[in-house]
PDB file of C-alpha atoms in Angstrom:
ATOM      1  CA  MET A   1      67.045  15.318  -8.632  1.00 53.00           C
ATOM      2  CA  ARG A   2      70.618  15.698  -9.725  1.00 69.00           C
ATOM      3  CA  ASN A   3      71.174  17.243 -13.531  1.00 84.00           C
ATOM      4  CA  HIS A   4      74.110  15.043 -15.074  1.00 84.00           C
ATOM      5  CA  ASP A   5      74.675  17.114 -17.846  1.00 86.00           C
ATOM      6  CA  LEU A   6      75.625  19.931 -15.487  1.00 88.00           C
ATOM      7  CA  GLU A   7      77.661  17.595 -13.552  1.00 89.00           C
ATOM      8  CA  PHE A   8      79.283  16.668 -16.477  1.00 91.00           C
ATOM      9  CA  LEU A   9      79.727  20.115 -18.089  1.00 92.00           C
ATOM     10  CA  LYS A  10      81.338  21.119 -14.727  1.00 93.00           C
ATOM     11  CA  HIS A  11      84.339  18.674 -14.785  1.00 94.00           C
ATOM     12  CA  PHE A  12      84.740  18.990 -18.252  1.00 95.00           C
ATOM     13  CA  SER A  13      85.196  22.712 -17.756  1.00 96.00           C
ATOM     14  CA  MET A  14      87.672  21.986 -14.959  1.00 97.00           C
ATOM     15  CA  ILE A  15      89.724  19.332 -16.993  1.00 97.00           C
ATOM     16  CA  ILE A  16      89.910  22.223 -20.035  1.00 97.00           C
ATOM     17  CA  VAL A  17      90.991  24.845 -17.453  1.00 97.00           C
ATOM     18  CA  PHE A  18      93.591  22.581 -15.872  1.00 97.00           C
ATOM     19  CA  LEU A  19      94.966  21.683 -19.702  1.00 97.00           C
ATOM     20  CA  MET A  20      95.034  25.919 -20.504  1.00 98.00           C
ATOM     21  CA  LEU A  21      96.875  26.061 -17.449  1.00 98.00           C
ATOM     22  CA  LEU A  22      99.202  23.364 -18.109  1.00 98.00           C
ATOM     23  CA  THR A  23      99.834  24.641 -21.720  1.00 97.00           C
ATOM     24  CA  VAL A  24     100.729  28.204 -20.478  1.00 97.00           C
ATOM     25  CA  ALA A  25     103.030  26.635 -17.737  1.00 97.00           C
ATOM     26  CA  LEU A  26     105.017  24.428 -20.125  1.00 96.00           C
ATOM     27  CA  ILE A  27     105.227  27.643 -22.621  1.00 94.00           C
ATOM     28  CA  GLY A  28     106.539  29.739 -19.813  1.00 93.00           C
ATOM     29  CA  GLY A  29     108.859  26.982 -18.511  1.00 92.00           C
ATOM     30  CA  SER A  30     110.573  26.484 -22.073  1.00 89.00           C
ATOM     31  CA  ILE A  31     110.826  30.533 -22.613  1.00 88.00           C
ATOM     32  CA  VAL A  32     112.729  30.507 -18.823  1.00 87.00           C
ATOM     33  CA  LEU A  33     114.936  27.655 -19.843  1.00 85.00           C
ATOM     34  CA  HIS A  34     115.648  29.169 -23.551  1.00 82.00           C
ATOM     35  CA  HIS A  35     115.916  32.830 -22.640  1.00 79.00           C
ATOM     36  CA  GLY A  36     119.601  33.325 -22.019  1.00 69.00           C
ATOM     37  CA  ARG A  37     120.632  30.535 -24.524  1.00 71.00           C
ATOM     38  CA  ALA A  38     122.499  32.010 -27.607  1.00 70.00           C
ATOM     39  CA  VAL A  39     122.051  30.771 -31.178  1.00 70.00           C
ATOM     40  CA  GLU A  40     124.905  29.656 -32.836  1.00 74.00           C
ATOM     41  CA  SER A  41     124.958  30.587 -36.458  1.00 76.00           C
ATOM     42  CA  ASP A  42     126.118  27.780 -38.922  1.00 80.00           C
ATOM     43  CA  GLY A  43     127.297  28.902 -42.317  1.00 83.00           C
ATOM     44  CA  ILE A  44     126.967  25.529 -44.051  1.00 87.00           C
ATOM     45  CA  ALA A  45     122.936  25.281 -42.795  1.00 85.00           C
ATOM     46  CA  GLU A  46     122.614  28.940 -43.803  1.00 88.00           C
ATOM     47  CA  ALA A  47     123.631  28.261 -47.231  1.00 88.00           C
ATOM     48  CA  LYS A  48     121.682  25.004 -47.468  1.00 88.00           C
ATOM     49  CA  LEU A  49     118.603  27.444 -46.802  1.00 87.00           C
ATOM     50  CA  GLU A  50     119.712  30.365 -49.277  1.00 88.00           C
ATOM     51  CA  ALA A  51     120.058  27.437 -51.850  1.00 86.00           C
ATOM     52  CA  ARG A  52     116.481  26.222 -51.039  1.00 88.00           C
ATOM     53  CA  ILE A  53     114.684  29.387 -51.059  1.00 87.00           C
ATOM     54  CA  ARG A  54     116.558  30.970 -53.916  1.00 81.00           C
ATOM     55  CA  PRO A  55     114.005  31.710 -57.052  1.00 77.00           C
ATOM     56  CA  LEU A  56     114.990  29.527 -59.924  1.00 75.00           C
ATOM     57  CA  ALA A  57     114.783  32.334 -62.445  1.00 70.00           C
ATOM     58  CA  GLY A  58     114.448  35.818 -62.748  1.00 68.00           C
ATOM     59  CA  VAL A  59     111.130  37.814 -63.401  1.00 69.00           C
ATOM     60  CA  TYR A  60     111.260  40.737 -65.669  1.00 69.00           C
ATOM     61  CA  ALA A  61     108.839  43.135 -66.582  1.00 74.00           C
ATOM     62  CA  GLY A  62     108.468  46.166 -68.117  1.00 75.00           C
ATOM     63  CA  GLU A  63     111.135  48.579 -69.411  1.00 77.00           C
ATOM     64  CA  THR A  64     113.668  47.247 -66.474  1.00 74.00           C
ATOM     65  CA  GLY A  65     113.213  43.746 -67.315  1.00 77.00           C
ATOM     66  CA  ALA A  66     113.674  44.110 -71.095  1.00 80.00           C
ATOM     67  CA  ALA A  67     117.182  45.571 -70.200  1.00 83.00           C
ATOM     68  CA  ALA A  68     117.717  42.783 -67.409  1.00 82.00           C
ATOM     69  CA  ILE A  69     116.954  40.753 -70.576  1.00 80.00           C
ATOM     70  CA  ALA A  70     119.202  42.195 -73.166  1.00 84.00           C
ATOM     71  CA  VAL A  71     122.067  42.365 -70.700  1.00 86.00           C
ATOM     72  CA  ALA A  72     121.663  38.584 -70.029  1.00 83.00           C
ATOM     73  CA  ALA A  73     121.440  37.867 -73.654  1.00 81.00           C
ATOM     74  CA  ALA A  74     124.535  39.873 -74.282  1.00 84.00           C
ATOM     75  CA  ALA A  75     126.545  38.101 -71.604  1.00 84.00           C
ATOM     76  CA  ALA A  76     125.265  34.983 -72.932  1.00 78.00           C
ATOM     77  CA  ALA A  77     126.406  35.559 -76.340  1.00 74.00           C
ATOM     78  CA  GLU A  78     129.820  36.824 -75.247  1.00 76.00           C
ATOM     79  CA  ALA A  79     130.553  33.772 -72.830  1.00 72.00           C
ATOM     80  CA  ALA A  80     129.381  31.201 -75.999  1.00 67.00           C
ATOM     81  CA  LYS A  81     132.214  33.466 -78.450  1.00 66.00           C
ATOM     82  CA  GLY A  82     134.859  31.492 -76.394  1.00 66.00           C
ATOM     83  CA  GLN A  83     133.116  27.900 -77.366  1.00 76.00           C
ATOM     84  CA  VAL A  84     132.942  26.453 -80.455  1.00 78.00           C
ATOM     85  CA  ALA A  85     130.174  23.810 -81.252  1.00 79.00           C
ATOM     86  CA  TYR A  86     130.679  20.154 -82.127  1.00 79.00           C
ATOM     87  CA  ASP A  87     134.500  20.945 -81.987  1.00 80.00           C
ATOM     88  CA  GLY A  88     134.321  23.108 -84.798  1.00 80.00           C
ATOM     89  CA  THR A  89     133.133  20.747 -87.383  1.00 86.00           C
ATOM     90  CA  LEU A  90     132.140  22.141 -90.569  1.00 88.00           C
ATOM     91  CA  ASP A  91     130.301  18.755 -91.386  1.00 91.00           C
ATOM     92  CA  GLY A  92     126.773  19.712 -91.779  1.00 88.00           C
ATOM     93  CA  SER A  93     125.429  16.138 -91.465  1.00 90.00           C
ATOM     94  CA  VAL A  94     127.349  16.535 -88.227  1.00 90.00           C
ATOM     95  CA  ILE A  95     125.418  19.462 -86.887  1.00 90.00           C
ATOM     96  CA  TYR A  96     122.163  18.717 -88.701  1.00 89.00           C
ATOM     97  CA  GLY A  97     121.860  15.521 -86.966  1.00 90.00           C
ATOM     98  CA  ALA A  98     123.255  16.914 -83.264  1.00 90.00           C
ATOM     99  CA  LEU A  99     120.879  20.126 -83.756  1.00 90.00           C
ATOM    100  CA  CYS A 100     118.938  21.083 -86.695  1.00 90.00           C
ATOM    101  CA  GLY A 101     117.211  17.712 -87.136  1.00 89.00           C
ATOM    102  CA  ALA A 102     115.355  18.003 -83.971  1.00 90.00           C
ATOM    103  CA  CYS A 103     112.792  20.602 -85.618  1.00 89.00           C
ATOM    104  CA  HIS A 104     113.377  19.838 -89.128  1.00 89.00           C
ATOM    105  CA  ASN A 105     112.547  16.025 -88.684  1.00 90.00           C
ATOM    106  CA  SER A 106     109.709  16.696 -86.623  1.00 88.00           C
ATOM    107  CA  GLY A 107     108.346  20.058 -87.668  1.00 87.00           C
ATOM    108  CA  ALA A 108     108.339  21.319 -84.290  1.00 86.00           C
ATOM    109  CA  GLY A 109     107.741  25.114 -84.002  1.00 84.00           C
ATOM    110  CA  GLY A 110     106.912  25.196 -88.031  1.00 86.00           C
ATOM    111  CA  ALA A 111     110.054  24.064 -88.898  1.00 88.00           C
ATOM    112  CA  PRO A 112     109.899  22.954 -92.651  1.00 89.00           C
ATOM    113  CA  LEU A 113     110.495  19.306 -92.822  1.00 89.00           C
ATOM    114  CA  MET A 114     113.361  17.659 -94.949  1.00 89.00           C
ATOM    115  CA  GLN A 115     111.148  17.764 -98.179  1.00 91.00           C
ATOM    116  CA  THR A 116     111.813  19.495-101.726  1.00 90.00           C
ATOM    117  CA  ALA A 117     107.825  20.389-101.900  1.00 89.00           C
ATOM    118  CA  VAL A 118     108.185  22.098 -98.581  1.00 87.00           C
ATOM    119  CA  TRP A 119     111.270  24.161 -99.351  1.00 86.00           C
ATOM    120  CA  LYS A 120     110.690  25.162-102.820  1.00 89.00           C
ATOM    121  CA  ASP A 121     109.764  28.929-101.697  1.00 87.00           C
ATOM    122  CA  ARG A 122     112.347  29.384 -99.217  1.00 86.00           C
ATOM    123  CA  MET A 123     114.766  27.952-101.983  1.00 88.00           C
ATOM    124  CA  ALA A 124     113.369  30.711-104.200  1.00 90.00           C
ATOM    125  CA  GLN A 125     114.582  33.485-101.895  1.00 90.00           C
ATOM    126  CA  GLY A 126     118.482  32.372-102.332  1.00 92.00           C
ATOM    127  CA  THR A 127     120.932  30.398-100.180  1.00 91.00           C
ATOM    128  CA  GLU A 128     122.219  33.524 -98.696  1.00 93.00           C
ATOM    129  CA  THR A 129     118.945  34.387 -97.443  1.00 90.00           C
ATOM    130  CA  LEU A 130     118.849  31.156 -95.823  1.00 89.00           C
ATOM    131  CA  ILE A 131     122.202  31.125 -94.305  1.00 91.00           C
ATOM    132  CA  LYS A 132     121.032  34.703 -93.036  1.00 91.00           C
ATOM    133  CA  HIS A 133     117.987  33.935 -91.204  1.00 89.00           C
ATOM    134  CA  ALA A 134     119.438  30.844 -89.860  1.00 89.00           C
ATOM    135  CA  ILE A 135     122.368  32.832 -88.236  1.00 90.00           C
ATOM    136  CA  GLU A 136     120.234  35.791 -87.250  1.00 91.00           C
ATOM    137  CA  GLY A 137     117.070  33.839 -86.386  1.00 88.00           C
ATOM    138  CA  TYR A 138     113.516  34.375 -88.144  1.00 87.00           C
ATOM    139  CA  GLN A 139     109.735  34.869 -87.087  1.00 87.00           C
ATOM    140  CA  GLY A 140     107.837  33.521 -90.135  1.00 80.00           C
ATOM    141  CA  SER A 141     104.075  32.920 -90.489  1.00 80.00           C
ATOM    142  CA  ALA A 142     104.296  29.307 -90.139  1.00 78.00           C
ATOM    143  CA  GLY A 143     107.046  29.314 -87.233  1.00 80.00           C
ATOM    144  CA  LEU A 144     109.928  30.667 -85.789  1.00 85.00           C
ATOM    145  CA  MET A 145     113.505  29.596 -86.289  1.00 88.00           C
ATOM    146  CA  PRO A 146     115.912  30.532 -83.348  1.00 89.00           C
ATOM    147  CA  ALA A 147     118.968  32.172 -84.080  1.00 89.00           C
ATOM    148  CA  ARG A 148     121.717  29.902 -84.845  1.00 89.00           C
ATOM    149  CA  GLY A 149     119.201  27.023 -84.361  1.00 88.00           C
ATOM    150  CA  GLY A 150     119.548  27.730 -80.913  1.00 86.00           C
ATOM    151  CA  ASN A 151     123.159  27.278 -80.018  1.00 88.00           C
ATOM    152  CA  PRO A 152     124.888  30.320 -79.850  1.00 84.00           C
ATOM    153  CA  SER A 153     128.345  28.504 -79.833  1.00 83.00           C
ATOM    154  CA  LEU A 154     127.774  27.715 -84.042  1.00 87.00           C
ATOM    155  CA  THR A 155     129.843  29.723 -85.805  1.00 87.00           C
ATOM    156  CA  ASP A 156     128.315  31.582 -89.027  1.00 90.00           C
ATOM    157  CA  GLU A 157     130.411  28.831 -90.979  1.00 91.00           C
ATOM    158  CA  GLN A 158     129.016  25.804 -89.131  1.00 90.00           C
ATOM    159  CA  VAL A 159     125.535  27.284 -89.808  1.00 91.00           C
ATOM    160  CA  ALA A 160     126.328  27.807 -93.242  1.00 92.00           C
ATOM    161  CA  ALA A 161     127.572  24.376 -93.666  1.00 92.00           C
ATOM    162  CA  SER A 162     124.480  22.959 -92.157  1.00 92.00           C
ATOM    163  CA  VAL A 163     122.096  24.804 -94.220  1.00 91.00           C
ATOM    164  CA  ASN A 164     124.017  23.899 -97.458  1.00 92.00           C
ATOM    165  CA  TRP A 165     123.752  19.903 -96.145  1.00 92.00           C
ATOM    166  CA  MET A 166     120.194  20.494 -95.511  1.00 92.00           C
ATOM    167  CA  LEU A 167     119.355  22.054 -99.100  1.00 90.00           C
ATOM    168  CA  ASP A 168     121.753  19.356-100.449  1.00 91.00           C
ATOM    169  CA  ASN A 169     119.790  16.220 -98.860  1.00 89.00           C
ATOM    170  CA  LEU A 170     116.017  17.310 -99.306  1.00 86.00           C
ATOM    171  CA  LYS A 171     113.921  14.487-100.529  1.00 79.00           C
TER     172      LYS A 171
END
């Protein structure tokens, strides 16, 4: 009486061993064929690779990170000095429509809406204080006002013109 299971395992094991030897032979043959062949450097391909794996942004942590952020902010402010936003217009409605309205029409980030009742306490601080907060930025209990509305290219005069326009056009 023959044991068919043992017979099957014997043939299956022989096939597995054959496939393993074939794999080792193919790997060895490829190493021999490509051993002496130098890979040429392609500058364009390397540049594309660097661009693909480059981090999207820096990671800043601790005192070193704070210093790096300060340097980057100073460089951005310096670069923005040579540019004037909105062709230097002092028309507050243009600046409001292009920049300020994004937050003050929707209340984003806690920005006060263009309503006299909402601005009553702020107006009591005086126009100069409001202009100063708009230029330098302000963190209040209701939200955050970024410096120059988030556009460092705005001049002090443009910020003042937009604040004055807003105060004159409250509903």
